[in-house]
Tab-separated table of C-alpha atoms (C1' of nucleotides) in Angstrom:
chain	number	residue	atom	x	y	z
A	1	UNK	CA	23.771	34.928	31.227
A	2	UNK	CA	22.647	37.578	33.742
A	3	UNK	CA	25.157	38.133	35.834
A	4	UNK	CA	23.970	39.737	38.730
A	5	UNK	CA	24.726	41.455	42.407
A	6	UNK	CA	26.984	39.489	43.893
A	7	UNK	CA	25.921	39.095	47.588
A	8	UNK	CA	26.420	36.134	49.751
A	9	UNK	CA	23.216	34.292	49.383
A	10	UNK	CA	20.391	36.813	49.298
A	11	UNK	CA	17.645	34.482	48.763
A	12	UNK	CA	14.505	33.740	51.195
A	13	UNK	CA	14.505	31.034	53.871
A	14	UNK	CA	11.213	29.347	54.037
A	15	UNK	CA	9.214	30.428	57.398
A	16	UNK	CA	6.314	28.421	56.677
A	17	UNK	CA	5.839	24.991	56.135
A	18	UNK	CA	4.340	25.123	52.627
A	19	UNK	CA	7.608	27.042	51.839
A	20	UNK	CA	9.594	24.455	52.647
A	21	UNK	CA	7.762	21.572	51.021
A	22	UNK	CA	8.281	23.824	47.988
A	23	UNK	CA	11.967	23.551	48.870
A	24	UNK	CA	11.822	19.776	49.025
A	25	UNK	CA	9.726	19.389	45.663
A	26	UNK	CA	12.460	21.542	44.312
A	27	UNK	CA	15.299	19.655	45.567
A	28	UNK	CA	13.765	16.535	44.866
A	29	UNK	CA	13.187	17.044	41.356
A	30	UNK	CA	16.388	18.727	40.533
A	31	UNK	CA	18.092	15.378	41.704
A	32	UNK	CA	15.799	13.431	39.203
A	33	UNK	CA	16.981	16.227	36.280
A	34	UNK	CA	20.255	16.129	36.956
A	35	UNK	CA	20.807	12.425	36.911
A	36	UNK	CA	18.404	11.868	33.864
A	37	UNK	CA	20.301	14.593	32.144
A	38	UNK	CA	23.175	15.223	33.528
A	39	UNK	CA	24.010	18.986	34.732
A	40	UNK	CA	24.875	21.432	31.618
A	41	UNK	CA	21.243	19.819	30.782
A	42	UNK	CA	19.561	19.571	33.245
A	43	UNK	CA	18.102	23.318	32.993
A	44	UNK	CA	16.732	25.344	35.874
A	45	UNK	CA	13.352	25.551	33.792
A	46	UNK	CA	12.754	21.692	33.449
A	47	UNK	CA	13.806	21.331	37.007
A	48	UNK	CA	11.358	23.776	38.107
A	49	UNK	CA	8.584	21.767	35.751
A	50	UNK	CA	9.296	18.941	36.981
A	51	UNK	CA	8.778	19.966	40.679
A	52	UNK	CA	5.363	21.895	39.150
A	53	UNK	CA	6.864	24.889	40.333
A	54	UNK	CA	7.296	28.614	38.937
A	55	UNK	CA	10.916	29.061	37.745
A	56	UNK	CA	10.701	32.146	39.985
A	57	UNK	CA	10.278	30.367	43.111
A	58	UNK	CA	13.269	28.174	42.263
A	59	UNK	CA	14.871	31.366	42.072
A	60	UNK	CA	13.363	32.588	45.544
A	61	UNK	CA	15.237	29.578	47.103
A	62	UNK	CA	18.535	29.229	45.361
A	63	UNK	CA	20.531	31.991	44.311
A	64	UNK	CA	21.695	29.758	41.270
A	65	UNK	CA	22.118	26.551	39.765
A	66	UNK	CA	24.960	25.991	41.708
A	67	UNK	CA	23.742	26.686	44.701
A	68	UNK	CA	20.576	24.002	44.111
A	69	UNK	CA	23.655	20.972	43.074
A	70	UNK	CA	25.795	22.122	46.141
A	71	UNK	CA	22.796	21.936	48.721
A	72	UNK	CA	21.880	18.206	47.084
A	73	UNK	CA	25.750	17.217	47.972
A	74	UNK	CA	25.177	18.633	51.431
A	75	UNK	CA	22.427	16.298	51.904
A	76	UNK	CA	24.002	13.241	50.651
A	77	UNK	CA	27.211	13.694	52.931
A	78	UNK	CA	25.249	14.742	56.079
A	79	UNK	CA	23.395	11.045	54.869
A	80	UNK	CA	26.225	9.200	55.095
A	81	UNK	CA	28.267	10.286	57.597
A	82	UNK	CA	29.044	7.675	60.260
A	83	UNK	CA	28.663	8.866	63.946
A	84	UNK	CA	31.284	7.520	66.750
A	85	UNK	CA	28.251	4.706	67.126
A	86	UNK	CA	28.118	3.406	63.713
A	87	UNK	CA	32.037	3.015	63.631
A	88	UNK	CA	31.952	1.335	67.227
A	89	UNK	CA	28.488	-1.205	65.617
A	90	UNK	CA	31.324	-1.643	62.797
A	91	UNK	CA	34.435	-2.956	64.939
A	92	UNK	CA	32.952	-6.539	66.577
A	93	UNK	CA	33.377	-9.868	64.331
A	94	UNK	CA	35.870	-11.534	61.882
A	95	UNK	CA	37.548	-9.767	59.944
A	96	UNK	CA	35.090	-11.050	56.876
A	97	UNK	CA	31.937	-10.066	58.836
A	98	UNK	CA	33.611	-6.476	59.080
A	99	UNK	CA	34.577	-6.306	54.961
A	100	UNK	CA	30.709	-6.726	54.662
A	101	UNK	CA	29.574	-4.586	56.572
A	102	UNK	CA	31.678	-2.137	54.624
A	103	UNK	CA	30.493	-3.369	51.655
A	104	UNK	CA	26.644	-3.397	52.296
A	105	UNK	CA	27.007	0.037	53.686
A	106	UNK	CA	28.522	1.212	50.351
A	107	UNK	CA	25.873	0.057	48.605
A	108	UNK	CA	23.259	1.320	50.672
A	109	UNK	CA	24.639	4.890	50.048
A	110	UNK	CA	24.237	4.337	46.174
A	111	UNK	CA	20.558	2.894	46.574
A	112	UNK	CA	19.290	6.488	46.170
A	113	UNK	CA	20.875	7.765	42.940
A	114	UNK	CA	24.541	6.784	41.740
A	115	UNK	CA	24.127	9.070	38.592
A	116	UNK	CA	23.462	12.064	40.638
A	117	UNK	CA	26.301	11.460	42.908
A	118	UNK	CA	28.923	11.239	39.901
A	119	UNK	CA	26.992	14.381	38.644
A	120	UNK	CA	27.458	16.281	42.016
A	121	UNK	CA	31.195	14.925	42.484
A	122	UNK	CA	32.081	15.453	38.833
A	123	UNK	CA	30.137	18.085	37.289
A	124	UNK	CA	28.945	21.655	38.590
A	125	UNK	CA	31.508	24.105	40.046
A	126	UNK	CA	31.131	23.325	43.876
A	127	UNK	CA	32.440	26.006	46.142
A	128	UNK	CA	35.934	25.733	47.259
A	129	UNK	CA	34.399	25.545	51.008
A	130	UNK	CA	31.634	22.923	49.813
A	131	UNK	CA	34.985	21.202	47.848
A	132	UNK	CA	37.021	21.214	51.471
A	133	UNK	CA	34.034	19.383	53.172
A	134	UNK	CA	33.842	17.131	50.915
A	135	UNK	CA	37.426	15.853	50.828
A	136	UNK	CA	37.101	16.246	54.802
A	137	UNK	CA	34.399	13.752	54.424
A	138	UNK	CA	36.389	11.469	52.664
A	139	UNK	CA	39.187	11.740	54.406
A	140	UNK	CA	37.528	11.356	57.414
A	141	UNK	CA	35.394	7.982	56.190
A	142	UNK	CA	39.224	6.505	55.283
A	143	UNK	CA	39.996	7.523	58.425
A	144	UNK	CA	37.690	5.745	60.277
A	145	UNK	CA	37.577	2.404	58.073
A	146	UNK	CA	41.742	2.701	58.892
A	147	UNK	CA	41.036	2.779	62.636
A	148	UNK	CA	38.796	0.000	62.399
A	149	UNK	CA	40.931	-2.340	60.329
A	150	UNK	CA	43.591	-1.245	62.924
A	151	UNK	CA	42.027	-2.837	65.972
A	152	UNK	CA	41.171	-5.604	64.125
A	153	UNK	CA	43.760	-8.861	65.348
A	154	UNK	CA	43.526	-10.700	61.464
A	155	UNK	CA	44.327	-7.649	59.676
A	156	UNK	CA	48.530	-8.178	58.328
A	157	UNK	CA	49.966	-6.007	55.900
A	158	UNK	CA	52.464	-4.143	55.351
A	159	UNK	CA	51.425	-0.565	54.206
A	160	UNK	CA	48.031	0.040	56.317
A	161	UNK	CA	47.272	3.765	54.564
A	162	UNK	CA	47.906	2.457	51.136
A	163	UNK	CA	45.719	-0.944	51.818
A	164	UNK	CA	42.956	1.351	53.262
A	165	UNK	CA	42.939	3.150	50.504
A	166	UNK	CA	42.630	0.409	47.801
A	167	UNK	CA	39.520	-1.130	49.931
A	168	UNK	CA	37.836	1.578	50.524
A	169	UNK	CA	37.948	2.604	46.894
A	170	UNK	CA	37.494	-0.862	45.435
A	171	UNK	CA	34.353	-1.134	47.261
A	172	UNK	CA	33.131	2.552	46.625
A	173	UNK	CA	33.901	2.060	42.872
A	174	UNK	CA	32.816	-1.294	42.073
A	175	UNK	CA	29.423	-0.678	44.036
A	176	UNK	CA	28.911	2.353	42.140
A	177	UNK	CA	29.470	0.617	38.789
A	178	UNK	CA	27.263	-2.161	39.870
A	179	UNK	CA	24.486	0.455	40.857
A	180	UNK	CA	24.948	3.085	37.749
A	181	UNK	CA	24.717	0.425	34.913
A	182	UNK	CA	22.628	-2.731	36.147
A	183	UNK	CA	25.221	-5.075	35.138
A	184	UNK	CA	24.877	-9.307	34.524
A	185	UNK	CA	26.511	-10.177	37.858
A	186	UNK	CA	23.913	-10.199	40.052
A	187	UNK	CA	24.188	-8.458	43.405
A	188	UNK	CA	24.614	-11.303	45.534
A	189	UNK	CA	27.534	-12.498	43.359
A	190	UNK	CA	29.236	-9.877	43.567
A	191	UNK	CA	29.052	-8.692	47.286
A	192	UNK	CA	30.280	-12.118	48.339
A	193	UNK	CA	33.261	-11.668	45.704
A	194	UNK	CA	34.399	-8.419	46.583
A	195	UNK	CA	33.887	-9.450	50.265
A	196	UNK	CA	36.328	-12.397	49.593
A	197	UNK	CA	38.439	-10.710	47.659
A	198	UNK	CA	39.246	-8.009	49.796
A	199	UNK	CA	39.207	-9.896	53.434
A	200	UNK	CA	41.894	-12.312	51.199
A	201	UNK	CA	43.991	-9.659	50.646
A	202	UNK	CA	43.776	-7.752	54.199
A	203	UNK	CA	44.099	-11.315	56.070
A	204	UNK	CA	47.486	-11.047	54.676
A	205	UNK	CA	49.984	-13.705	52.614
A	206	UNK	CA	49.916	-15.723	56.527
A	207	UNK	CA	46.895	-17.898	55.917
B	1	UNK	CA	19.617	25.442	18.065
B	2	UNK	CA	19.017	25.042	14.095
B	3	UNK	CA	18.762	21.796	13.514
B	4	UNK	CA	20.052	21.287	9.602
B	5	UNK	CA	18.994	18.200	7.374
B	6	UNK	CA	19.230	14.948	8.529
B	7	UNK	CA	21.429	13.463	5.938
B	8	UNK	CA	23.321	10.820	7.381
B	9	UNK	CA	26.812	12.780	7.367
B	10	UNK	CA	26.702	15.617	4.208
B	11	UNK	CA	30.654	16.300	5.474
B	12	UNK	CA	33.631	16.643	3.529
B	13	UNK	CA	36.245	14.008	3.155
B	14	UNK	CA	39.538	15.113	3.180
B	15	UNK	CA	41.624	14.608	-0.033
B	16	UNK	CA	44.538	17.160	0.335
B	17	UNK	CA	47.011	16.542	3.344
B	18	UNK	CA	46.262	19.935	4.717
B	19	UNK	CA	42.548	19.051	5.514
B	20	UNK	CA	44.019	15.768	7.124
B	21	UNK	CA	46.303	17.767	9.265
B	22	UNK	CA	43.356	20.485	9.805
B	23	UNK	CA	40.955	17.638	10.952
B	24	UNK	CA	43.451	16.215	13.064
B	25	UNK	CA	44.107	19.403	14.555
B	26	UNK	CA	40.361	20.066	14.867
B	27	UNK	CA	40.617	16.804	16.819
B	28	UNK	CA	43.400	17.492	19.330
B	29	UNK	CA	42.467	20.850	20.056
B	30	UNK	CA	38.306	19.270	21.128
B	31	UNK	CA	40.316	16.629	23.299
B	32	UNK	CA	42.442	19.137	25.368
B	33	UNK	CA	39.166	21.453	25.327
B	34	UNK	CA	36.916	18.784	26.186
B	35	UNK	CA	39.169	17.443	29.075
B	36	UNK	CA	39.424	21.098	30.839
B	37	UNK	CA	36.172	22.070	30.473
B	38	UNK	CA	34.392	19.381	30.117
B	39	UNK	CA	31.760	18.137	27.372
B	40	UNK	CA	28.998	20.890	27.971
B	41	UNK	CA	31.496	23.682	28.483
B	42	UNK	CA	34.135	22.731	25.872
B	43	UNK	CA	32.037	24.762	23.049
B	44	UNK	CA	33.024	23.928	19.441
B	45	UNK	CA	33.825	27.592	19.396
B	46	UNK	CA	36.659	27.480	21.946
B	47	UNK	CA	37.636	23.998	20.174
B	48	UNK	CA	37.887	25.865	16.925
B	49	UNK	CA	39.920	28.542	18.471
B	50	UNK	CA	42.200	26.155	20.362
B	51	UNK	CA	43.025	24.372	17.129
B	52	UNK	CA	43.318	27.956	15.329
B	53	UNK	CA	40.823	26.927	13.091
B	54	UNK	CA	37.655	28.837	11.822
B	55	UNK	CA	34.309	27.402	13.038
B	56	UNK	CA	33.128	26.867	9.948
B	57	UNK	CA	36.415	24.405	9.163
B	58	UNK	CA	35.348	22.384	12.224
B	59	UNK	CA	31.539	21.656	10.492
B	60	UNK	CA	33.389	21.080	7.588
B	61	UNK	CA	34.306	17.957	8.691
B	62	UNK	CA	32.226	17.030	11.730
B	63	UNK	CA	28.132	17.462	11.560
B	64	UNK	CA	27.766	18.421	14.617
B	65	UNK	CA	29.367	18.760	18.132
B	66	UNK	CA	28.779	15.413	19.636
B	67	UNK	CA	30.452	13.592	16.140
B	68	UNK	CA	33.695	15.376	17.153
B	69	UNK	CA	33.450	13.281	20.643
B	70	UNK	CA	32.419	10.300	19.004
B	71	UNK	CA	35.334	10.079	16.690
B	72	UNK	CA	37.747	10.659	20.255
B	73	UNK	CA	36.103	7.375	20.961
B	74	UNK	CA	36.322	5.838	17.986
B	75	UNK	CA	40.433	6.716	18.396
B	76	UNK	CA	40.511	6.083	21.874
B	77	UNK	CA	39.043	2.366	21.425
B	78	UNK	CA	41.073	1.625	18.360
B	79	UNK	CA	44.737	2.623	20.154
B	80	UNK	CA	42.978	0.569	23.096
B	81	UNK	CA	42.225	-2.828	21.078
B	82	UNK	CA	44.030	-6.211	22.044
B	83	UNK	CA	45.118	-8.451	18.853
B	84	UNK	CA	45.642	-11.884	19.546
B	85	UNK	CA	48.816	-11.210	19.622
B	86	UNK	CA	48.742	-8.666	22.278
B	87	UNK	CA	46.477	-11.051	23.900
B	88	UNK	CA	49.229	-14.370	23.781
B	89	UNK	CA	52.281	-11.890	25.011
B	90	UNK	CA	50.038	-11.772	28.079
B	91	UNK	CA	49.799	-15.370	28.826
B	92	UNK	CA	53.065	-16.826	30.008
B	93	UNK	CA	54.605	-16.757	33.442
B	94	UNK	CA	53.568	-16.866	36.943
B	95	UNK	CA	49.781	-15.626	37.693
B	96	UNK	CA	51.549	-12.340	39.669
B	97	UNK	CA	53.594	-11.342	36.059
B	98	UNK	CA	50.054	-11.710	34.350
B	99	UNK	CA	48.283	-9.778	36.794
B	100	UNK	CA	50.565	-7.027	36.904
B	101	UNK	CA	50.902	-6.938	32.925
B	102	UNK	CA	46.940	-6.051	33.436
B	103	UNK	CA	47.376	-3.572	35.373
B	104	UNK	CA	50.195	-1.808	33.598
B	105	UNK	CA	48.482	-2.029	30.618
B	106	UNK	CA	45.944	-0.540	32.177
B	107	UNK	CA	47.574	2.510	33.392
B	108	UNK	CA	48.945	2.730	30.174
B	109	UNK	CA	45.477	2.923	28.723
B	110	UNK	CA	44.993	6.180	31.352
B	111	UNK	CA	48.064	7.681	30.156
B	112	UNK	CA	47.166	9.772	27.478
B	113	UNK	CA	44.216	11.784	29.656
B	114	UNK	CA	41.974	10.287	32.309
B	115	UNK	CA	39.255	13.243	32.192
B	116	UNK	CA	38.488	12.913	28.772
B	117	UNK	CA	37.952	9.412	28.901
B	118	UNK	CA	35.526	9.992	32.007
B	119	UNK	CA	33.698	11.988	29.692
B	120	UNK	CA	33.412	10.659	26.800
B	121	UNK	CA	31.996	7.907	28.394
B	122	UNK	CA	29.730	9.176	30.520
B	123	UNK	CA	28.901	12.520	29.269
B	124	UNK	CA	27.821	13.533	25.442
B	125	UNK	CA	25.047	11.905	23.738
B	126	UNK	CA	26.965	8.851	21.488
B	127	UNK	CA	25.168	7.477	18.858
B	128	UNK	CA	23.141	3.698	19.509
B	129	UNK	CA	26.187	2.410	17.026
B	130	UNK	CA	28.717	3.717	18.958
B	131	UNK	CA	27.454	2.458	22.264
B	132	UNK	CA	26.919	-0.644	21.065
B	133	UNK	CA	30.687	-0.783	19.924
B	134	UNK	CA	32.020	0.468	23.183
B	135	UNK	CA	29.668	-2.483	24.991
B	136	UNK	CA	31.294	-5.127	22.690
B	137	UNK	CA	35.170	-3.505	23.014
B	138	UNK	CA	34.646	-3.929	27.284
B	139	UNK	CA	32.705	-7.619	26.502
B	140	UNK	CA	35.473	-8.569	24.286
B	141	UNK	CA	38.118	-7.308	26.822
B	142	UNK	CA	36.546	-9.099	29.545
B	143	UNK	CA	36.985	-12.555	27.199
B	144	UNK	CA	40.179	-12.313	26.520
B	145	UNK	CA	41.122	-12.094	30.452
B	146	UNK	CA	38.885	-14.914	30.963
B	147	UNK	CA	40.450	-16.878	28.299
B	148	UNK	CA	43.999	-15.869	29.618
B	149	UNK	CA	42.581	-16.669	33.587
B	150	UNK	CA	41.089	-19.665	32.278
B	151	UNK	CA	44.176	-21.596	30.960
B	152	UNK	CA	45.932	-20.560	33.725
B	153	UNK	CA	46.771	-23.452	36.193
B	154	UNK	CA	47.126	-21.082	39.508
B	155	UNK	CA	43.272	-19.921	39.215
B	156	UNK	CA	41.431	-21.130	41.655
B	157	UNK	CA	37.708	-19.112	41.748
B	158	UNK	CA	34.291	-20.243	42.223
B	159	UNK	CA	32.851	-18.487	39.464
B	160	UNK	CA	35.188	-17.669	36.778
B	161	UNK	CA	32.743	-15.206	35.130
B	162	UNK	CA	31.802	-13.223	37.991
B	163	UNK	CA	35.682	-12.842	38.968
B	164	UNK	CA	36.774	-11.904	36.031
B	165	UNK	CA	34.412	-9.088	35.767
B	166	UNK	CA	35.516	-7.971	39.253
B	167	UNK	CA	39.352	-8.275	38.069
B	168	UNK	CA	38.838	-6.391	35.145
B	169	UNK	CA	36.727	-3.206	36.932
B	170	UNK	CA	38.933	-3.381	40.186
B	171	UNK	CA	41.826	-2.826	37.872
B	172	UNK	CA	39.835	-0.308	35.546
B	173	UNK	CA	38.420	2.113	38.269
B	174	UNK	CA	41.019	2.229	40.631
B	175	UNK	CA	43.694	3.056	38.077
B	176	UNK	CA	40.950	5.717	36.556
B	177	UNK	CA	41.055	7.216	39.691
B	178	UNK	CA	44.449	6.983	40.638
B	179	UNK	CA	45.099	8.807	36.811
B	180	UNK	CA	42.093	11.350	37.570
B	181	UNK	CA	43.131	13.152	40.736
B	182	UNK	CA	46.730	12.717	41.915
B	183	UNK	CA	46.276	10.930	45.028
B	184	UNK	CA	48.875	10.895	47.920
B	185	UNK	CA	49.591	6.863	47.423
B	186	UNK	CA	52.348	6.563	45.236
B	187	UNK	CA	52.127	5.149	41.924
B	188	UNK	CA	54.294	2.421	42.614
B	189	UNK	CA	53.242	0.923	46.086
B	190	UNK	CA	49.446	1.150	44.223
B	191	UNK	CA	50.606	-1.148	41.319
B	192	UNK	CA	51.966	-3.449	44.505
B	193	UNK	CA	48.739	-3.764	46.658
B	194	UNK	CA	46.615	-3.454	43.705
B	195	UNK	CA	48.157	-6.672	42.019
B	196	UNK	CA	48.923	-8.413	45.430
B	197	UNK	CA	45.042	-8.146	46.268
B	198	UNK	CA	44.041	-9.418	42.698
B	199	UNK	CA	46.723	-12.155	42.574
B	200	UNK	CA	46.009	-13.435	46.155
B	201	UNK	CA	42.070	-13.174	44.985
B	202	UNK	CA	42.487	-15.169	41.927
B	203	UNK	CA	45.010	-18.037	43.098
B	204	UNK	CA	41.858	-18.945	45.868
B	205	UNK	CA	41.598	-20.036	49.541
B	206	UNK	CA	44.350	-23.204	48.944
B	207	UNK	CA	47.583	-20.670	48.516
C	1	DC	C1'	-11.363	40.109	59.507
C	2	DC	C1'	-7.992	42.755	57.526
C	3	DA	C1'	-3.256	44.423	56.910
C	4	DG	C1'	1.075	43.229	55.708
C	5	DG	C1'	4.294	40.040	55.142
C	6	DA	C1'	5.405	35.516	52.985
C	7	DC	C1'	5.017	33.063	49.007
C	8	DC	C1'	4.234	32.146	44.048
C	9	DT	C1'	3.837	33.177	39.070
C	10	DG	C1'	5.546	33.351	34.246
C	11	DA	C1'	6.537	36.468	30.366
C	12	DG	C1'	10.544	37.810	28.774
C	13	DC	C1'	15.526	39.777	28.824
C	14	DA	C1'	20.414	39.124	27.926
C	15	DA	C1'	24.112	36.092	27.242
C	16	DA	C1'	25.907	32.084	25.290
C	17	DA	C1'	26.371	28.382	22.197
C	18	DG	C1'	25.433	25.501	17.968
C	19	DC	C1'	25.661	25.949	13.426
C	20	DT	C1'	25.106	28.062	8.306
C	21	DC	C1'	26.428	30.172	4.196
C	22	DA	C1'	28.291	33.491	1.073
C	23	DT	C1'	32.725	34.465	-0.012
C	24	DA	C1'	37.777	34.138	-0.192
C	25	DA	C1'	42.074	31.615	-0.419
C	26	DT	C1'	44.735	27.687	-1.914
C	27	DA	C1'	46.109	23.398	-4.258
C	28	DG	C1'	46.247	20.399	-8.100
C	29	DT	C1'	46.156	19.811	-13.326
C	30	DG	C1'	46.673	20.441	-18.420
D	1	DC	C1'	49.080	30.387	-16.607
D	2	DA	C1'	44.193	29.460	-16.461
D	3	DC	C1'	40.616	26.783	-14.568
D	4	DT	C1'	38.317	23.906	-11.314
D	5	DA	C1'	37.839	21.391	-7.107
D	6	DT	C1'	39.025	21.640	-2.518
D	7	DT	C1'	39.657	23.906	1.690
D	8	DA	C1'	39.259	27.895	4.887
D	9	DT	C1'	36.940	31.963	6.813
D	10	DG	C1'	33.917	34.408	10.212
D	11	DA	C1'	29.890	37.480	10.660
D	12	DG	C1'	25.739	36.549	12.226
D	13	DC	C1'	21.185	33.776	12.565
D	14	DT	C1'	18.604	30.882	15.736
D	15	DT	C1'	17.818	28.461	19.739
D	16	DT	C1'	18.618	27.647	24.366
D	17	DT	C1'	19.058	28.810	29.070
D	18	DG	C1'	20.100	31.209	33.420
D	19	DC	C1'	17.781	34.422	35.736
D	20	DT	C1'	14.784	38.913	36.916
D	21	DC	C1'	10.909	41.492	38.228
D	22	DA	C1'	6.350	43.358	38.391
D	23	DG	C1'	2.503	41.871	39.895
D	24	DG	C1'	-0.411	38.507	41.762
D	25	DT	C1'	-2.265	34.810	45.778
D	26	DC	C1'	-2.056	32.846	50.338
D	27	DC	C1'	-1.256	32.877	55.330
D	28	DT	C1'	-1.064	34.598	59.940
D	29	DG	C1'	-0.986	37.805	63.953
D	30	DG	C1'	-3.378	41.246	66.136
DNA sequence: CCAGGACCTGAGCAAAAGCTCATAATAGTG
DNA sequence: CACTATTATGAGCTTTTGCTCAGGTCCTGG
């Protein structure tokens, strides 16, 4: 592969608007690549195809592959981060109208692509720096779902980081299975189960 | 890429022990190889190296790159299989001693190397066959627990089905990721929650 | 309306990776 | 030991893929 000069990110920055809806068609199809066929496959020239685009403009806009993966990731946390409002619209309610509110959020966040986001998280050598935000990100969202469930007068048990922790990733994974492979439960089903489940467990052995 | 005949698999069998060891060293080498670099990266060139091996030994034996992954599968399910006996040891005692013989046998199963399972699963092209085994090896694990939940007299669920299949992937992804990335919980006070949450789940709202 | 920048094109280069095949080494057998 | 079947080797062929660059087209400010 052609190596090349190794500047910081020499490429254009769209000043007009049909640049930038080239841009978008580029982004937009490289998401679409990448979770049809994964990254290693998902080549820079069926990417560009898809978006009916010149390989060399995909070049004009992205210094690399990379770079087009990384800038995808960028836009999926900046998605779903929650401001100070969203956490405060969290916070009112039982304790079981809280755990769903988690829960439909979750799976709100995997209505666009849950392929794409194992792809991005999994695949594709990220940036240290990109790597950083992201675990910021995370550790920010467990964070917040800790302060909540903090506040919260039903909540009883006795190690709050490590029950945080299992919730938020029970509900991250199982929505994510639940959106990658359409499985037999249907979604109803399941939210209410994992809803129970975890409210059950956060309630506390009390109850 | 040149693509070869399509006989169904022209390869050599091994009849001396030194192609048995070579193939099994073929093996070990793609696993380690596959798990740091991943599927697209982890070139049957590197494998070939790793396992001190010529290339041409490895086609000796495997067709082509993805029938090296496949038979990592094949291995991985077969160490991974439940007899009935297997499947009795788990039945007796309280519904807590069941739950947490899941789970252990669970990280168990993630012992060995938690990357290469992610992708052999998710990345490489497996045959039809071979997906269709994997689908019936998760159906038939799911039975089993439901048979085991089923006879048990501290269940208490709505839907036995859809809880079940929430056990089983709670247990499966969390210990997946748990394996994956070394997480700051402790392995120990996970195993706690983890089966606390599931036990509490499965005994229902009447303690 | 035209000059010059912004934007787009795609043939094709260089590196990398899958895989073959002619040949050599080794093991088993009478 | 001689002879054959089995196993091992690795240079290199072929395809794929990331990416460049020389030369176009389009847009906008003056």
């Amino acid at each position: 592969m052609a190596s090349g000069h190794r500047d910081i990110d020499p490429r254009r920055k769209p000043r007009q608007v049909r640049a930038e809806l080239t841009r978008d068609r580029i982004l937009t199809a490289a998401a679409h690549v990448f979770s049809e066929h994964g990254y290693a496959a998902g080549t820079t020239n069926r990417i560009a195809e898809r978006a009916r685009v010149s390989i060399g403009s995909l070049y004009q806009y992205f210094p690399n592959k990379d770079a087009v993966l990384a800038e995808l990731m960028v836009r999926h946390i900046d998605r779903g981060t929650w401001t100070p409002a969203d956490q405060l619209d969290l916070s009112p309610g039982t304790l079981e109208s809280v755990v769903r509110a988690l829960v439909r959020d979750a799976i709100d966040n995997h209505r666009d692509d849950p392929r794409l986001l194992r792809i991005m998280i999994e695949e594709g050598q990220l940036s240290a720096e990109l790597r950083e935000t992201i675990t910021r990100h995370g550790e920010q969202r467990v964070a917040q779902v800790r302060d909540v469930f903090a506040r919260h007068p039903d909540v009883d048990v006795r190690d709050l980081d490590a029950a945080v922790d299992l919730v938020v990733f029970t509900v991250e994974l199982n929505t994510h299975r639940l959106a990658a492979f359409q499985q037999p439960v249907a979604m109803e089903t399941f939210e209410n189960e994992l809803v129970d489940m975890v409210t059950r467990y956060l309630r506390g052995p009390g109850r």
